[in-house]
Coordinates of C-alpha atoms in Angstrom, one line a residue:
G1 CA -77.0 12.1 53.8
V2 CA -78.6 14.3 56.3
H3 CA -78.1 18.3 56.0
A4 CA -76.7 19.8 58.9
V5 CA -76.3 23.3 60.3
G6 CA -75.1 21.8 63.9
Q7 CA -72.2 19.6 62.8
I8 CA -69.5 19.2 64.9
I9 CA -66.0 18.5 64.0
S10 CA -63.2 17.7 65.9
A11 CA -59.1 19.0 64.4
K12 CA -55.9 20.1 65.4
L13 CA -55.7 23.3 64.0
M14 CA -52.7 25.8 63.9
L15 CA -54.5 29.2 64.9
L16 CA -54.0 32.5 62.8
G17 CA -53.1 35.0 64.5
G18 CA -51.7 33.9 68.5
E19 CA -52.6 36.5 70.5
R20 CA -55.7 35.9 73.5
V21 CA -58.6 37.9 73.3
D22 CA -58.0 39.8 76.5
G23 CA -54.4 41.0 74.9
H24 CA -51.3 38.6 76.8
E25 CA -49.5 36.1 75.3
A26 CA -51.2 32.6 73.9
V27 CA -50.7 29.6 76.6
D28 CA -51.4 26.3 74.8
G29 CA -54.3 27.7 72.5
D30 CA -56.3 28.9 75.5
D31 CA -58.3 32.3 74.4
V32 CA -57.2 32.5 71.0
D33 CA -59.0 34.6 68.8
T34 CA -60.7 32.2 66.6
A35 CA -61.8 35.3 64.2
P36 CA -58.5 35.2 62.3
T37 CA -59.3 31.5 61.5
L38 CA -62.6 31.8 60.9
A39 CA -62.5 34.2 58.6
A40 CA -60.3 31.8 56.7
L41 CA -62.2 28.7 56.6
N42 CA -65.1 30.1 55.3
E43 CA -63.5 31.9 52.7
E44 CA -61.5 29.2 51.5
L45 CA -65.0 27.3 51.7
A46 CA -66.9 29.7 49.8
R47 CA -64.7 29.6 46.7
R48 CA -65.5 25.6 46.2
C49 CA -68.9 25.2 48.1
D50 CA -71.8 27.6 49.0
D51 CA -73.3 25.0 51.0
V52 CA -70.6 24.5 53.6
R53 CA -69.8 27.2 56.0
V54 CA -67.8 27.4 59.7
L55 CA -69.6 29.2 62.3
G56 CA -67.2 28.5 65.1
I57 CA -64.2 27.1 66.9
A58 CA -63.7 25.9 70.2
R59 CA -60.7 24.6 72.0
V60 CA -61.0 21.2 73.7
T61 CA -59.5 18.6 75.6
N62 CA -56.6 16.5 73.8
K63 CA -58.6 13.7 74.1
F64 CA -62.6 15.0 73.3
C65 CA -64.0 12.7 69.6
A66 CA -66.5 14.9 68.7
H67 CA -68.2 11.2 67.3
T68 CA -67.8 9.2 70.6
G69 CA -68.5 12.0 72.7
C70 CA -71.8 12.9 71.1
T71 CA -74.7 12.0 74.0
S72 CA -77.2 13.4 71.9
R73 CA -78.3 15.1 68.9
E74 CA -81.2 17.4 67.5
Y75 CA -83.0 17.4 64.3
E76 CA -85.5 19.4 62.7
Y77 CA -88.2 19.1 59.9
L78 CA -89.1 21.8 58.5
I79 CA -92.8 20.5 57.3
P80 CA -95.6 23.1 55.0
A81 CA -98.1 24.1 57.8
Y82 CA -100.6 22.8 55.2
C83 CA -99.9 19.4 55.9
L84 CA -100.6 19.6 59.6
R85 CA -104.2 20.9 59.5
P86 CA -107.4 19.0 58.3
P87 CA -108.3 20.6 54.5
D88 CA -111.3 22.2 54.7
P89 CA -114.3 20.1 54.7
A90 CA -115.3 22.6 51.9
I91 CA -113.3 20.8 50.1
L92 CA -112.5 17.7 51.1
K93 CA -115.3 16.1 49.0
T94 CA -116.1 12.3 48.8
D95 CA -114.4 12.1 45.3
V96 CA -111.3 14.1 46.4
D97 CA -108.4 12.4 48.6
I98 CA -107.1 14.3 51.3
G99 CA -103.8 14.2 49.7
R100 CA -105.4 16.3 47.0
A101 CA -108.2 18.2 49.1
I102 CA -104.3 19.1 51.3
T103 CA -103.0 20.2 47.7
Q104 CA -105.7 22.5 47.1
E105 CA -106.1 23.9 50.0
A106 CA -102.4 25.0 50.1
R107 CA -103.0 26.9 47.0
E108 CA -106.3 28.5 47.4
G109 CA -104.8 29.6 51.1
D110 CA -101.8 28.9 53.1
R111 CA -101.1 30.2 57.0
P112 CA -99.7 29.7 60.2
L113 CA -101.2 26.6 62.4
S114 CA -103.2 28.4 65.0
K115 CA -102.3 28.0 68.8
E116 CA -105.0 25.2 68.7
E117 CA -103.4 23.1 66.0
V118 CA -99.8 23.4 67.3
E119 CA -101.2 21.7 70.5
R120 CA -103.0 18.8 68.6
V121 CA -99.0 18.3 66.9
N122 CA -97.7 18.7 70.1
A123 CA -99.7 15.9 71.0
A124 CA -98.7 13.2 68.4
L125 CA -95.0 14.0 68.7
S126 CA -95.4 13.5 73.0
I127 CA -96.6 9.8 72.2
L128 CA -93.7 9.1 70.3
Q129 CA -91.1 10.0 73.7
G130 CA -89.5 8.2 75.9
T131 CA -88.2 4.5 74.8
H132 CA -90.5 2.5 72.1
N133 CA -90.0 -0.5 69.7
F134 CA -89.7 2.3 66.6
H135 CA -89.4 -0.9 64.3
N136 CA -91.8 0.2 62.0
F137 CA -90.1 3.7 61.2
T138 CA -86.8 2.7 59.8
D139 CA -86.4 -0.1 56.9
A140 CA -83.1 -1.5 58.8
K141 CA -84.4 -4.5 60.9
G142 CA -82.7 -6.5 63.9
P143 CA -82.4 -9.8 64.1
N144 CA -84.6 -11.2 65.8
G145 CA -87.6 -9.4 63.9
P146 CA -89.4 -6.1 65.8
M147 CA -88.6 -7.4 69.1
D148 CA -85.3 -7.5 68.6
K149 CA -83.6 -4.9 71.0
S150 CA -81.9 -3.1 68.2
M151 CA -85.6 -1.2 67.6
Q152 CA -85.4 0.4 70.4
R153 CA -84.7 3.9 70.4
F154 CA -84.9 6.4 73.4
I155 CA -86.5 9.9 72.0
I156 CA -85.8 12.3 74.7
S157 CA -87.9 15.1 73.2
A158 CA -90.2 16.1 70.5
R159 CA -91.9 19.0 69.7
V160 CA -93.2 21.7 67.8
G161 CA -90.5 24.8 67.0
P162 CA -90.9 28.0 65.5
Q163 CA -92.9 28.5 62.5
R164 CA -91.6 30.3 59.3
C165 CA -92.4 31.8 56.1
M166 CA -90.3 30.8 52.9
D167 CA -91.3 31.9 49.9
G168 CA -94.6 32.6 50.2
V169 CA -95.5 29.4 52.3
N170 CA -95.5 28.8 56.0
Y171 CA -93.1 25.9 57.4
V172 CA -93.3 24.2 61.0
S173 CA -90.5 23.8 62.8
L174 CA -90.8 19.6 64.4
L175 CA -87.6 19.1 66.6
Y176 CA -87.1 15.4 67.8
H177 CA -83.8 15.2 70.5
G178 CA -82.9 11.6 71.3
Q179 CA -79.9 9.8 71.9
S180 CA -79.6 8.1 68.3
F181 CA -81.8 7.5 65.5
M182 CA -81.8 4.6 62.4
L183 CA -82.3 4.9 59.3
H184 CA -85.6 7.1 57.9
Q185 CA -86.6 6.9 61.4
I186 CA -87.4 10.7 61.6
R187 CA -88.9 11.2 58.1
K188 CA -91.0 7.9 58.5
M189 CA -92.1 9.7 62.6
T190 CA -92.8 12.8 60.3
T191 CA -95.6 11.2 57.9
M192 CA -97.0 9.6 61.2
V193 CA -97.3 12.8 63.0
A194 CA -98.7 15.2 59.9
A195 CA -101.7 12.2 58.9
A196 CA -102.3 12.1 62.8
A197 CA -102.5 15.7 63.0
S198 CA -104.1 16.5 59.6
S199 CA -106.9 13.5 60.6
A200 CA -105.8 11.6 57.4
I201 CA -105.9 8.3 59.9
D202 CA -109.3 9.4 61.5
N203 CA -110.8 6.0 59.6
F204 CA -107.7 3.2 61.5
T205 CA -108.7 0.5 63.4
L206 CA -107.2 -2.3 64.6
E207 CA -107.4 -6.0 63.6
N208 CA -109.9 -6.8 66.1
G209 CA -111.9 -3.4 65.5
A210 CA -111.2 -2.3 69.3
P211 CA -109.2 1.5 69.0
G212 CA -106.7 1.1 70.9
N213 CA -106.5 -2.6 72.6
G214 CA -103.5 -4.1 73.3
A215 CA -101.5 -0.6 72.0
P216 CA -98.9 0.0 74.0
G217 CA -98.9 2.8 76.6
N218 CA -96.6 5.8 77.1
G219 CA -94.8 6.1 80.7
D220 CA -96.3 7.2 83.7
V221 CA -98.8 9.6 80.9
S222 CA -102.1 8.0 79.9
A223 CA -102.8 7.9 76.4
E224 CA -105.6 10.4 77.0
E225 CA -103.9 12.7 78.9
S226 CA -100.8 12.8 76.2
A227 CA -102.9 12.7 73.2
G228 CA -105.2 16.8 74.3
H229 CA -107.1 16.7 71.0
L230 CA -106.1 14.4 68.9
T231 CA -108.7 11.9 67.9
T232 CA -109.3 8.3 69.3
A233 CA -108.1 7.1 65.8
A234 CA -104.7 9.3 65.2
R235 CA -103.5 8.1 68.9
T236 CA -104.3 4.6 68.2
A237 CA -102.2 5.0 65.1
I238 CA -99.2 6.2 66.6
L239 CA -99.5 3.6 69.5
Y240 CA -100.4 0.4 66.7
A241 CA -97.0 1.6 65.2
L242 CA -94.9 1.6 68.1
S243 CA -96.2 -1.8 69.1
K244 CA -93.9 -4.4 69.7
T245 CA -95.8 -7.7 67.5
R246 CA -97.4 -5.2 64.9
V247 CA -96.2 -4.3 61.5
V248 CA -97.3 -1.2 59.4
G249 CA -96.1 -0.1 56.7
I250 CA -95.1 4.0 56.6
P251 CA -94.1 6.1 53.6
K252 CA -91.2 8.3 54.4
A253 CA -91.8 12.0 54.0
P254 CA -88.4 13.8 51.8
S255 CA -85.4 13.7 52.9
C256 CA -84.4 17.1 51.5
A257 CA -86.7 19.4 55.1
L258 CA -84.6 17.1 57.0
V259 CA -81.6 18.6 58.9
L260 CA -79.2 17.9 62.0
R261 CA -79.9 21.2 64.4
R262 CA -77.7 20.6 67.5
C263 CA -75.4 18.2 68.9
W264 CA -75.2 18.0 72.3
Y265 CA -72.2 16.6 74.8
K266 CA -73.3 16.2 78.9
A267 CA -70.5 14.3 79.7
Y268 CA -68.1 16.4 78.2
E269 CA -70.0 19.8 79.6
K270 CA -69.4 18.7 83.1
K271 CA -66.1 17.4 82.4
K272 CA -64.1 20.5 80.9
P273 CA -62.2 22.3 82.4
E274 CA -63.2 25.6 83.6
G275 CA -62.9 28.3 81.3
R276 CA -63.6 26.3 78.4
A277 CA -66.1 27.2 76.0
S278 CA -69.1 25.4 76.0
L279 CA -69.7 22.9 73.1
D280 CA -73.5 24.5 72.5
F281 CA -72.4 27.7 70.4
A282 CA -75.0 29.0 71.8
D283 CA -73.8 32.7 70.0
V284 CA -74.6 31.0 66.5
E285 CA -78.0 30.3 66.9
A286 CA -78.9 33.5 64.7
E287 CA -76.2 32.0 61.9
R288 CA -78.0 28.5 62.1
S289 CA -81.0 29.9 61.3
T290 CA -80.0 32.0 58.4
F291 CA -77.9 29.3 56.8
V292 CA -81.4 26.9 56.9
E293 CA -83.5 29.6 54.8
E294 CA -80.5 30.0 52.6

């Protein structure tokens, strides 16, 4: 399964306490102070499992369902910064493959991504945005092959998030926001982005030897505009993998770095009664980040 720091569940609870935050008598559970219940839940969880924690509680409508009401989800993949940059030419030699070169560079000196390097990663991520056939990015296969509509997904945004240093290693947050994702889709997208940003696929060519020929477009933005600092070969490789008629074997990035960051309830937020709390839980964002790093 996927790790999560933004998972939302719906449940019927009898809250502890029972007094409103403003001191008046509680009416049908609205505005009741949830702090005692939150503390009791986490105290019980701490005795059973350190990996599960409740970050917030919000009152919802009686018919609300956390599973079916979710309109989109945002996932975060934490990847070492050195995986997203080309290895030092002084390290990369003809008898050393790029994977070994990147590993050697990581040992000899790690650093955060520069502004230009972040732009290159964002350029690769931007190509994945919009509606595409992601049949090459999942192990699940549609009944009609690559052309099957079940292979289509809409990526709302894909971008570089904050960088952070943990245990002496610099990590980059890759944020994927979409309506839904297929099995292993994010892990394979991350591999493709890392390969493009690190120039690991600069020798890529299509079957006919013409880079970019026959590759799908990228919505209203031209491939050149969306690619930014990407090489033509790297841009072509991503577009090639998004082509309906192509079949490409893409490795999966490790699952341990993938985290469900947030669930979005756009329809509920529009229709929720006035005064009900939002389900974005923005007030616990600091706790989310701390929990991830723990």
